[in-house]
Short mmCIF file of C-alpha atoms and ligand atoms in Angstrom, two decimals:
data_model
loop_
_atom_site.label_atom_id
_atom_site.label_comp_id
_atom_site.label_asym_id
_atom_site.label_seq_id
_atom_site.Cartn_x
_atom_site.Cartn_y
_atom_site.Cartn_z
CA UNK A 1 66.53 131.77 118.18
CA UNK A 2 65.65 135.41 119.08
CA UNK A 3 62.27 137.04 118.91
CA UNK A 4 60.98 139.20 116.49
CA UNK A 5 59.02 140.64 119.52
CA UNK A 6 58.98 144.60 119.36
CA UNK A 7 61.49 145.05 116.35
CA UNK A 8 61.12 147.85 113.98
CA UNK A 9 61.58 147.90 110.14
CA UNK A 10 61.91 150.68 107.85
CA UNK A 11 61.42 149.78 104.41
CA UNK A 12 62.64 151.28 101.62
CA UNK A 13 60.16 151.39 98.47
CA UNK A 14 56.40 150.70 97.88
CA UNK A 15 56.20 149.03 94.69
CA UNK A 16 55.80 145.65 93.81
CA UNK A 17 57.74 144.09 96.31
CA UNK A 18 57.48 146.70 98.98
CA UNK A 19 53.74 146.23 99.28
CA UNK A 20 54.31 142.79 98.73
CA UNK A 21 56.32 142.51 101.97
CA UNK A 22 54.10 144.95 103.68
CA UNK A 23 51.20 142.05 103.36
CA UNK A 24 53.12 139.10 104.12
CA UNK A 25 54.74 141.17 107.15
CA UNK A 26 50.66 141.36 108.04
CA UNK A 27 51.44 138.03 109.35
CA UNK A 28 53.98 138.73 111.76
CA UNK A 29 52.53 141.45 113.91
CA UNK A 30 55.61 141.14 116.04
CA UNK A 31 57.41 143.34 113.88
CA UNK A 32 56.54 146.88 113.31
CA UNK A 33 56.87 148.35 110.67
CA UNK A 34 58.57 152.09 111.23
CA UNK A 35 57.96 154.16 108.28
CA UNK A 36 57.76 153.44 104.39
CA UNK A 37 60.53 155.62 102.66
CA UNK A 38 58.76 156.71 98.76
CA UNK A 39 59.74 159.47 96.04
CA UNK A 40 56.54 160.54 94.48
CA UNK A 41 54.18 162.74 97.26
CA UNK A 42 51.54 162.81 94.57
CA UNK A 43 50.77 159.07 94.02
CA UNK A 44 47.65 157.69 95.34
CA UNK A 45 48.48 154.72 98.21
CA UNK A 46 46.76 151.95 99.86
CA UNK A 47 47.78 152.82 103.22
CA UNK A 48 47.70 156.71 105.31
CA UNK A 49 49.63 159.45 104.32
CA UNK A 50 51.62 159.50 107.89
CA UNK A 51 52.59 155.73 107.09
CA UNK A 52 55.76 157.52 104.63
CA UNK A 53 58.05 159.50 104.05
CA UNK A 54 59.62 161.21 101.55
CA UNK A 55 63.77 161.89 102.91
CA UNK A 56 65.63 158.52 103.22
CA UNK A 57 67.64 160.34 106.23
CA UNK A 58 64.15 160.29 108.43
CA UNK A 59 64.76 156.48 108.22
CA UNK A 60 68.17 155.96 108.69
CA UNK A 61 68.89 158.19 111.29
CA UNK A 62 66.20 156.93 113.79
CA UNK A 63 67.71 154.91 116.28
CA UNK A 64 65.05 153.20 117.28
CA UNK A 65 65.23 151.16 113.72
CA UNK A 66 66.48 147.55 114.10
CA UNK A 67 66.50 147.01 110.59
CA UNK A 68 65.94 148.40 106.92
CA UNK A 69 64.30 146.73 103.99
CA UNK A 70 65.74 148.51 100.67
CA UNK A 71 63.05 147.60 97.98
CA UNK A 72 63.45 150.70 95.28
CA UNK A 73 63.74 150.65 92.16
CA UNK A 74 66.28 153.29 91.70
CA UNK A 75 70.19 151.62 91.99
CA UNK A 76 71.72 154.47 92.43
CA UNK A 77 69.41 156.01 95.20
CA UNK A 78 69.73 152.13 96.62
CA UNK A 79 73.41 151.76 96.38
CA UNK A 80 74.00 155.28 98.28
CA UNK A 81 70.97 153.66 101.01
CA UNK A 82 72.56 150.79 101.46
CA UNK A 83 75.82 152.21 101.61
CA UNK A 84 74.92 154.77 104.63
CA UNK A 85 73.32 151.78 106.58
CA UNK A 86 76.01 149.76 106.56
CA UNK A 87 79.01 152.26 107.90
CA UNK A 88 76.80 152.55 110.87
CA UNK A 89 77.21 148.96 111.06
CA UNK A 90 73.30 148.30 110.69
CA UNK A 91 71.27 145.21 109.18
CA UNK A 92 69.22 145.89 105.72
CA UNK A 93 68.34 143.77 103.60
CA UNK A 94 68.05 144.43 99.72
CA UNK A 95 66.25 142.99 96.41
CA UNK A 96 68.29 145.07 94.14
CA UNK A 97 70.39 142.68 92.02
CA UNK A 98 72.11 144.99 89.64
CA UNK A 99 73.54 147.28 92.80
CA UNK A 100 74.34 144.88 94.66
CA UNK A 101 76.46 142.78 91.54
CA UNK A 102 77.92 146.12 90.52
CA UNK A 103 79.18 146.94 93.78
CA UNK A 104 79.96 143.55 96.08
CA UNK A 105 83.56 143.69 96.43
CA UNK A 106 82.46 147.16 98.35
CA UNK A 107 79.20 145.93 100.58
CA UNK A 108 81.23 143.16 101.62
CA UNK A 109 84.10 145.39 103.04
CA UNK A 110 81.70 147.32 104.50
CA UNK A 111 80.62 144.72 106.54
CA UNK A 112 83.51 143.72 107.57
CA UNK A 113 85.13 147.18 108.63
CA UNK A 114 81.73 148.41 110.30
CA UNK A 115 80.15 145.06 111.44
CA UNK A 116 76.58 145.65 109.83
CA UNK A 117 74.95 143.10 107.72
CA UNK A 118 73.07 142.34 104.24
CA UNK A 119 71.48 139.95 103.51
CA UNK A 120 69.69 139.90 99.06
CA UNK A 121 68.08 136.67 98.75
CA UNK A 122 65.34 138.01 97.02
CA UNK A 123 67.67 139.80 94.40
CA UNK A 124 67.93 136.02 92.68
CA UNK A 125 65.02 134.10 91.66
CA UNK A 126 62.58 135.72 93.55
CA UNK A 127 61.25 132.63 96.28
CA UNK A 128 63.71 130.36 95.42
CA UNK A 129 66.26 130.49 98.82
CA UNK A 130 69.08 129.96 96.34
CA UNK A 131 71.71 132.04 98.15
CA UNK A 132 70.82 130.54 101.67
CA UNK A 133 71.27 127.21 100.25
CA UNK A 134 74.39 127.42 98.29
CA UNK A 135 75.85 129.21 101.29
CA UNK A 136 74.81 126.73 104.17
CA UNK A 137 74.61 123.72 102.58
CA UNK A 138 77.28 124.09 99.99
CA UNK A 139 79.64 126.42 101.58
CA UNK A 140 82.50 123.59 101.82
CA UNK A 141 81.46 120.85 98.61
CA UNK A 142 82.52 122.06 95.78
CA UNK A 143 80.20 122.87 92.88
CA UNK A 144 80.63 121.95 89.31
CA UNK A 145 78.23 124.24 87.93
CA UNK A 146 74.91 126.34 89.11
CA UNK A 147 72.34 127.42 86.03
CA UNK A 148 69.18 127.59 85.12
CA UNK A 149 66.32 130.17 84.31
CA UNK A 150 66.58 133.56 86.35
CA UNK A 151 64.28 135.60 84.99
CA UNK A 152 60.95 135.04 84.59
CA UNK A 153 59.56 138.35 82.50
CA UNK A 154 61.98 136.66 79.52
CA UNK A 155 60.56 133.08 80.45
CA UNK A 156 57.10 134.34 80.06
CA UNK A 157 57.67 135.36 76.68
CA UNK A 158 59.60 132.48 75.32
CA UNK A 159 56.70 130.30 76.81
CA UNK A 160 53.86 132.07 75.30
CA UNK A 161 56.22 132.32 71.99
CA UNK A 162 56.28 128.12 71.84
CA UNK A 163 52.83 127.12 73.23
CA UNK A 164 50.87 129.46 71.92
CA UNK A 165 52.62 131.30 68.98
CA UNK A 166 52.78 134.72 69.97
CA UNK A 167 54.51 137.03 68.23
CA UNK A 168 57.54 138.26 70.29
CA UNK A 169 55.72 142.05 70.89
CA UNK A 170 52.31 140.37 71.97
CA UNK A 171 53.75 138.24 74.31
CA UNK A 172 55.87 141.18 75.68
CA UNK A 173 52.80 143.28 75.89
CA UNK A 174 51.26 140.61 77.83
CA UNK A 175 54.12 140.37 80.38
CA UNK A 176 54.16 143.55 80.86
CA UNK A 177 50.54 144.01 81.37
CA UNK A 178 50.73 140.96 83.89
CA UNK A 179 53.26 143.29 85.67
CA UNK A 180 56.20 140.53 85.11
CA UNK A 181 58.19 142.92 82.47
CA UNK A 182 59.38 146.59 83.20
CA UNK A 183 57.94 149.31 80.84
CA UNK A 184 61.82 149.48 79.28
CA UNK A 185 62.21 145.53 79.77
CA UNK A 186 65.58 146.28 78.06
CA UNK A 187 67.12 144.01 81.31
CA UNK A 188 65.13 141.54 81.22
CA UNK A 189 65.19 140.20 77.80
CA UNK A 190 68.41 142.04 76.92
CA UNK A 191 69.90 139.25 79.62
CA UNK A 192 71.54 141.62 81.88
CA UNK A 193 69.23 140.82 84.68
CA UNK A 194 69.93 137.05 84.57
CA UNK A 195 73.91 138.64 84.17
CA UNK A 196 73.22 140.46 87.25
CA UNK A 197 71.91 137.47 89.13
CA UNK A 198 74.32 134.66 88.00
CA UNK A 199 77.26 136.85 89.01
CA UNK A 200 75.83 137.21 92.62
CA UNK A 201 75.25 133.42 92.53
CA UNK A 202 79.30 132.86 90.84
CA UNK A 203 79.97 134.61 94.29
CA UNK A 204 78.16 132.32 97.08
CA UNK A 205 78.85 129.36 94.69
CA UNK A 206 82.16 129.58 93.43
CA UNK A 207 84.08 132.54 95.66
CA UNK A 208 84.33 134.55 92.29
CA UNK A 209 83.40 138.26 92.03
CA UNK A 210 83.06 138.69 88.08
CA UNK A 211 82.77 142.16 85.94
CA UNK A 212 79.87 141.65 83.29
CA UNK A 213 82.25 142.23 80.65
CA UNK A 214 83.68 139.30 81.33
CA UNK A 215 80.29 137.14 80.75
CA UNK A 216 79.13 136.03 77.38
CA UNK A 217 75.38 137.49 77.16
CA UNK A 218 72.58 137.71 74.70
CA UNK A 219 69.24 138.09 74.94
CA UNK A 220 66.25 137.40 73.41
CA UNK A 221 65.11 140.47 71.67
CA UNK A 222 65.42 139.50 68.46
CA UNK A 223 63.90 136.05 68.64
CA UNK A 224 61.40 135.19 65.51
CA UNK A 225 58.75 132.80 65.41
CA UNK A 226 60.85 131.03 62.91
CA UNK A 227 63.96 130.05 64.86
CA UNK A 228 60.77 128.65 67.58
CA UNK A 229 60.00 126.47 64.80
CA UNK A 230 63.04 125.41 64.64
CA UNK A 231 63.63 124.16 67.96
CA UNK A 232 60.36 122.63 68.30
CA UNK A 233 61.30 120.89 64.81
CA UNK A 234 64.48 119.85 66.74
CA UNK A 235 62.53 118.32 69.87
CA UNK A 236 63.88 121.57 71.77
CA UNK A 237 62.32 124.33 73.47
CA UNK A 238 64.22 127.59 73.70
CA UNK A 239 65.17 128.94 77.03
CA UNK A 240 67.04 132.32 78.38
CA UNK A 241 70.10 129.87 80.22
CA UNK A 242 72.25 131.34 82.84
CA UNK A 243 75.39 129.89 84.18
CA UNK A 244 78.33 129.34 86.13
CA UNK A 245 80.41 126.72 86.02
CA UNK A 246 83.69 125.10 86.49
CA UNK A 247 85.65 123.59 83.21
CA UNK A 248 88.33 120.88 82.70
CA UNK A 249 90.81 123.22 83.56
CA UNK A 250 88.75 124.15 86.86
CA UNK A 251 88.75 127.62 85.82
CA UNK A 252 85.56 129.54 85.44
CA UNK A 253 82.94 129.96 82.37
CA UNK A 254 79.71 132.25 82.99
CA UNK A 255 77.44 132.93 80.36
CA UNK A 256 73.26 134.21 79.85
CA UNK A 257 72.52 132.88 76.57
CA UNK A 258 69.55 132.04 75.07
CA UNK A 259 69.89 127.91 74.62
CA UNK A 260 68.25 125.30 73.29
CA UNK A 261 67.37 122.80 76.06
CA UNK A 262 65.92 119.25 75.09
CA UNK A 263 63.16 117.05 77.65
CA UNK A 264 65.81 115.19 79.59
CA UNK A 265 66.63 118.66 81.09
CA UNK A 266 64.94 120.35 83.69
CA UNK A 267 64.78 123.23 82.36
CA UNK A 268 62.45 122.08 79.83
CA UNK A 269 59.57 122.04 81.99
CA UNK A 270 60.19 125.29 83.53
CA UNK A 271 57.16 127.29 82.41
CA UNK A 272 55.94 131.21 82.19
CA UNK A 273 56.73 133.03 85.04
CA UNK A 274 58.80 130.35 86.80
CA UNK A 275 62.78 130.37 87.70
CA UNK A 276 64.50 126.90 87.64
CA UNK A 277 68.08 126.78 89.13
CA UNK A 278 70.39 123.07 88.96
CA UNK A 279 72.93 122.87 91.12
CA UNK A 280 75.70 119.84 90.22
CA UNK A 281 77.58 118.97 94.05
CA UNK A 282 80.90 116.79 93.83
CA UNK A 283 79.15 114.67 96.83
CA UNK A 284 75.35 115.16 96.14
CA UNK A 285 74.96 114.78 92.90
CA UNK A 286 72.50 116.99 90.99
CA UNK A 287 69.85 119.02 92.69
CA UNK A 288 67.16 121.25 90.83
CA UNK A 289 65.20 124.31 92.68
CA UNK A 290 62.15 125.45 90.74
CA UNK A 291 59.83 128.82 91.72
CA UNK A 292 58.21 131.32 91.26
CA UNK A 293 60.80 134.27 90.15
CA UNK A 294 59.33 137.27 90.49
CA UNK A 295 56.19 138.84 91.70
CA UNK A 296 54.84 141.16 94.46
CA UNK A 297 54.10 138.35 96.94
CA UNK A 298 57.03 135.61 96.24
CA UNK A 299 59.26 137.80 96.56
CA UNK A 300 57.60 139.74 99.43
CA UNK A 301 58.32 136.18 101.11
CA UNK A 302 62.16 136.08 100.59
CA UNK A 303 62.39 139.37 101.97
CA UNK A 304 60.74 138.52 104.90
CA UNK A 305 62.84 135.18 104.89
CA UNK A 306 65.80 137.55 105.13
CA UNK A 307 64.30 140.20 107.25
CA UNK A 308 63.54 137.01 110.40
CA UNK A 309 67.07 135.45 109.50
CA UNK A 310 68.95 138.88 109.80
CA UNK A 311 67.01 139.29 113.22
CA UNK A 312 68.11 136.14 114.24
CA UNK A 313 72.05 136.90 114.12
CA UNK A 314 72.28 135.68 110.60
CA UNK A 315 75.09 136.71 108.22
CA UNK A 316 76.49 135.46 104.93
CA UNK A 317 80.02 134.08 105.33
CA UNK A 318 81.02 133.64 101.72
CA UNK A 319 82.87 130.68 102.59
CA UNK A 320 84.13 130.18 99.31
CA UNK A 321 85.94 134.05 98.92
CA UNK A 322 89.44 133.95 98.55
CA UNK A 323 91.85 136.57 99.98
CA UNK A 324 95.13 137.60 99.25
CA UNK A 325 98.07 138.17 102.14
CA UNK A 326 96.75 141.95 102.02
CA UNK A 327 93.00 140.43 103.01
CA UNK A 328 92.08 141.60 99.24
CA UNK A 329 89.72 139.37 97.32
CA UNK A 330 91.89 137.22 94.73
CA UNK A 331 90.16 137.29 91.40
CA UNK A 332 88.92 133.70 90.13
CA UNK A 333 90.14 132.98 86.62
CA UNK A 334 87.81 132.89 84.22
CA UNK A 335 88.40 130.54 80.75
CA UNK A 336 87.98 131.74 77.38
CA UNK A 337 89.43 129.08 75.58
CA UNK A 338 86.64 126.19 75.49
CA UNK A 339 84.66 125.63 72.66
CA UNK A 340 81.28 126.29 72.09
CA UNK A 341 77.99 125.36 69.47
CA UNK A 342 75.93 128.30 68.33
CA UNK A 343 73.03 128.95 65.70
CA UNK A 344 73.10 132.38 64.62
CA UNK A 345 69.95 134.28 62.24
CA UNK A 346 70.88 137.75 61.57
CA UNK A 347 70.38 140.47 58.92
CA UNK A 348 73.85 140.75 57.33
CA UNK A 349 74.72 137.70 56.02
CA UNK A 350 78.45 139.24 54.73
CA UNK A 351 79.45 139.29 58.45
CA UNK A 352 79.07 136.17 59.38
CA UNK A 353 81.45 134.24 57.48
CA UNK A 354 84.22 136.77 58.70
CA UNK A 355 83.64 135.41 62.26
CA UNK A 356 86.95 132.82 63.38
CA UNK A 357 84.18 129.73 63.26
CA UNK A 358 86.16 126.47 63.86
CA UNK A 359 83.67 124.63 62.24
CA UNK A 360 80.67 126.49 60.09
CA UNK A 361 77.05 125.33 58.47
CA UNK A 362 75.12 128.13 56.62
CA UNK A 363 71.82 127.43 55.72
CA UNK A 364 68.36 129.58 54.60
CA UNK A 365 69.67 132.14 53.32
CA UNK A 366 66.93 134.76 52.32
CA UNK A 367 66.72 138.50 50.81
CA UNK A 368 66.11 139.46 55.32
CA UNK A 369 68.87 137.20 56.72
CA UNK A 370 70.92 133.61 57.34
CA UNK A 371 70.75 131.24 59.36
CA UNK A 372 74.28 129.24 60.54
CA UNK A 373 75.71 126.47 62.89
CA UNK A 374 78.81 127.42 64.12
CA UNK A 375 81.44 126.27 66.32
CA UNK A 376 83.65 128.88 68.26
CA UNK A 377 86.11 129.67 71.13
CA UNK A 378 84.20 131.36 73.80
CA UNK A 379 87.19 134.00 74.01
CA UNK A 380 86.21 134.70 70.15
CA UNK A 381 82.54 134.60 70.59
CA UNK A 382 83.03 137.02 73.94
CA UNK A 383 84.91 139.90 71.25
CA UNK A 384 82.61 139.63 68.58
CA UNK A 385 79.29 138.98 70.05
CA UNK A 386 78.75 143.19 70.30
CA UNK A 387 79.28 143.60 66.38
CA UNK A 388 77.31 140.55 65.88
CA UNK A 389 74.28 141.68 67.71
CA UNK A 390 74.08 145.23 66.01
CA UNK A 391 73.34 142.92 63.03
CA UNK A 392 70.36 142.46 64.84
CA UNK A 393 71.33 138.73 65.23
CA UNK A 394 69.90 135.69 67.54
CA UNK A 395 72.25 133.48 68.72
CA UNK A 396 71.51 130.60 70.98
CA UNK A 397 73.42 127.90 72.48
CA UNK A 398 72.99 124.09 71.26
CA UNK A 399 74.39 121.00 72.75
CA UNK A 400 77.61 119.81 71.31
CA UNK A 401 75.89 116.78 70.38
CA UNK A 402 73.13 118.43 68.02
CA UNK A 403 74.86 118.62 64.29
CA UNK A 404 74.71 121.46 61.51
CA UNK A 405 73.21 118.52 59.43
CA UNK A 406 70.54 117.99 61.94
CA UNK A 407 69.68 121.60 61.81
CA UNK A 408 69.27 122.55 58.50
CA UNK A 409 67.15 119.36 58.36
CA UNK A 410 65.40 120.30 61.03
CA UNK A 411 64.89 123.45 58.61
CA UNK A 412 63.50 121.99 55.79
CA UNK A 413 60.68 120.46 57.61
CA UNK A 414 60.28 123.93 58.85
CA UNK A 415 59.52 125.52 55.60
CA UNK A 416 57.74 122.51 54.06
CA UNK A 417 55.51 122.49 56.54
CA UNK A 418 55.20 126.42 55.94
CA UNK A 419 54.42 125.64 52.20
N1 NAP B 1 59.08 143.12 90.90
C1 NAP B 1 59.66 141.96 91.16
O1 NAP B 1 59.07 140.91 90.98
C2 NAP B 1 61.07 141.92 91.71
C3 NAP B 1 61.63 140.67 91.99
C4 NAP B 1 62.92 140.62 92.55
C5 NAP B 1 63.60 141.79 92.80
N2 NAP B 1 63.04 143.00 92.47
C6 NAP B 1 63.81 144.21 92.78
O2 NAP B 1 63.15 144.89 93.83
C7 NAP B 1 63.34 146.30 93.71
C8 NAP B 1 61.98 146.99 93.67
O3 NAP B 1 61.27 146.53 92.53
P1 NAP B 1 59.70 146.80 92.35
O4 NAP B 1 59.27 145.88 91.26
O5 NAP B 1 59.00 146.74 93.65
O6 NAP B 1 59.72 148.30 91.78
P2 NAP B 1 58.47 149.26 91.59
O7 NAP B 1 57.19 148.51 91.63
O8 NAP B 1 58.77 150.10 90.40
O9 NAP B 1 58.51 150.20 92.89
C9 NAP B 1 59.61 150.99 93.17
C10 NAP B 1 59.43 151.73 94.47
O10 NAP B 1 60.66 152.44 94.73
C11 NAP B 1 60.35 153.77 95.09
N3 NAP B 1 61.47 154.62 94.71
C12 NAP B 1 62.09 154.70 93.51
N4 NAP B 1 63.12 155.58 93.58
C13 NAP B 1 63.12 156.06 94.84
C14 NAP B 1 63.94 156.99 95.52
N5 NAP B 1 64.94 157.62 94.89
N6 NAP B 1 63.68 157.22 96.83
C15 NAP B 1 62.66 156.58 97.47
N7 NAP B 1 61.85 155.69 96.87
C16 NAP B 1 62.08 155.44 95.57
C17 NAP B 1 59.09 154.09 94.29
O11 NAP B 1 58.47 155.19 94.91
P3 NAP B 1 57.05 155.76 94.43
O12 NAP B 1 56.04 154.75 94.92
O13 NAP B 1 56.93 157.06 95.11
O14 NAP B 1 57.12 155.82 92.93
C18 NAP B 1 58.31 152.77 94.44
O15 NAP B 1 57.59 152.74 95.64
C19 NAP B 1 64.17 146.49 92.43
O16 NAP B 1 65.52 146.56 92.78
C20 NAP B 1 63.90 145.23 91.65
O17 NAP B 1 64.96 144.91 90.77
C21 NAP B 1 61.80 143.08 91.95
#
């Protein structure tokens, strides 16, 4: 392997994870860190003034510069970063999962026309090496299906919402005071950022490159503490799912839903701030990751993991991409046409009925909302699930095997226990 000996970085960013990579980098004095690219001139730092600067060009232009680490928080500013790095065919390495998803088909040409590389591991799950593994490990077996918990601000809340009985806005406060929401968390618990994260995993997993339109996603805004009673009445905890995986008809499903997952799953006992990911191999069997998601110095360590294997000659070879006789990535097909369990509680009890439910149980109806098991074609569920969430609705996913009778049981207790 080669040395780290004498390399320079320029980093990008000195939030969160910038800083956090600046301390675990403290580790490795081998590699010297350049310059630290920031917007605001006014903010107070922890290191001297002469360790930044303020125009992204002083970075990228210096020569001397073996490698970049792109940790801001701005896509935009990021995508047009990463973008200029790799036509001059140079290594940087990014934790930006919403640029990067939005624009793969792109950073991968790049790197092939120009030769530079980029490496995101950090961009999914935080410390987890997800991408690494799927890549080297399962770059040839094929994979049945990848899911689990991506993102830990929405994990947070959902735990502090069953063990302790939070309110939805306290436990949000809390996250965010703990620094593991965003002041507009809209990403986090609108799903988007586990969207963002199980389409980059889709691509090392399954060769696909998806448009989030085409993935079934709700969050968990709109959660109460009564459907948590529910579940626990149920034996279930409720969890913000992710996944990707493979049907009968081997063509793709990928969906963030918020599901109800029971104690013989992993994902049970995957708690606060923690990311859980399952991976089911042909050959090995099942195999579950668990982590910490998020945070300044977790992910500070993938970066770094990234930063020493992107030294060391290492590239991702998305050995599962498929081209086209013009060298064009061929689009995997993605199925619509399975069935799937919901429970829906929303406001506007007069649209739910209207909904093309294959099989329906309404229960608790109220003067504020209903509550309904329903069974539906994901295509169906995928066109009405915007109208349905302007009824400020929660939907969650429930095993096939759970019935509406169980559930509106499951109810009763709820409220007699309420009484
Ligand atoms: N936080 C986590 O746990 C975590 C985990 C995985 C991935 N990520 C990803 O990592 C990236 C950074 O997140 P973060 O939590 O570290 O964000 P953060 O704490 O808000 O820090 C953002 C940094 O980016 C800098 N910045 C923003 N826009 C800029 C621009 N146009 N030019 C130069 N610098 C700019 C800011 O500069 P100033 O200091 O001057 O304001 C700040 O230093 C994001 O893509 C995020 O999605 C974060």
């Amino acid at each position: 392997m080669k040395s780290n000996s004498g390399k320079r970085i320029g980093i990008f960013g000195f939030g969160c994870v910038g800083q956090g990579l600046h301390d675990v980098l403290q580790d490795n004095p081998h590699l010297h860190v350049a310059k630290i690219c920031v917007r605001d001139k006014e903010k107070l730092r922890t290191l001297p003034k002469h360790s930044f600067t303020y125009d992204p060009q002083e970075l990228l232009q210096d020569e001397s510069i073996d490698l970049f680490a792109e940790l801001i928080s701005d896509p935009k500013e990021a995508l047009q970063i990463v973008r200029q790095a790799l036509e001059a065919g140079k290594t940087i390495v990014s934790a930006n999962k919403k640029m990067i998803s939005e624009n793969l088909t792109e950073l991968v040409a790049l790197q092939q026309e120009f030769g530079g590389t980029l490496l995101y591991e950090a961009a999914v799950c935080g410390s987890i090496p997800i991408l690494r593994t799927l890549e080297a490990y399962y770059g040839n077996e094929p994979l049945q299906e990848v899911s689990g918990i991506l993102n830990g601000s929405s994990n947070y809340i959902l735990t502090k919402l069953d063990a302790e009985g939070l309110s939805y806005d306290e436990a949000l406060a809390q996250a965010q005071a703990l620094g593991f929401a965003e002041a507009d968390p809209t990403l986090d618990v609108g799903g988007y950022d586990a969207l963002h994260k199980i389409s980059l995993i889709a691509a090392h997993a399954f060769g696909a490159v998806v448009k989030p339109e085409q993935v079934l996603r709700s969050g968990i805004q709109h959660i109460s503490k009564g459907d948590i009673h529910l579940a626990q009445a149920l034996g279930a905890r409720i969890r913000l799912v992710a996944s990707a995986r493979l049907n009968k008809n081997n063509n793709l499903e990928l969906q963030v839903l918020p599901t109800l997952v029971f104690p013989d799953s992993e994902l049970y006992y995957v708690e606060a701030e923690f990311n859980g990911v399952q991976l089911q191999a042909r050959y090995a069997g099942d195999q579950f990751l668990k982590g910490r998601g998020a945070g300044s110095h977790p992910t500070g360590s993938a970066v770094w993991a990234d930063v020493s294997a992107a030294l060391a000659g290492y590239k991702y070879s998305y050995p599962k991409f498929r081209y086209n006789d013009e060298e064009q990535l061929k689009p995997v097909p993605l199925e619509e046409d399975d069935e799937l369990k919901v429970y829906v509680r929303s406001t506007m009890p007069e649209l739910l009925p209207q909904l093309p439910w294959k099989e329906l149980t309404t229960f608790g109806y109220s003067a504020k909302s209903t509550q309904l098991v329903g069974t539906i074609n994901r295509k169906d569920l995928l066109q009405h699930l915007p109208a349905l969430k302007q009824t400020i609705a929660f939907v969650a996913l429930l095993p096939a095997q759970v019935s509406g009778e169980q559930v509106v049981q499951a109810s009763g207790a709820v409220l007699e226990e309420a009484a």
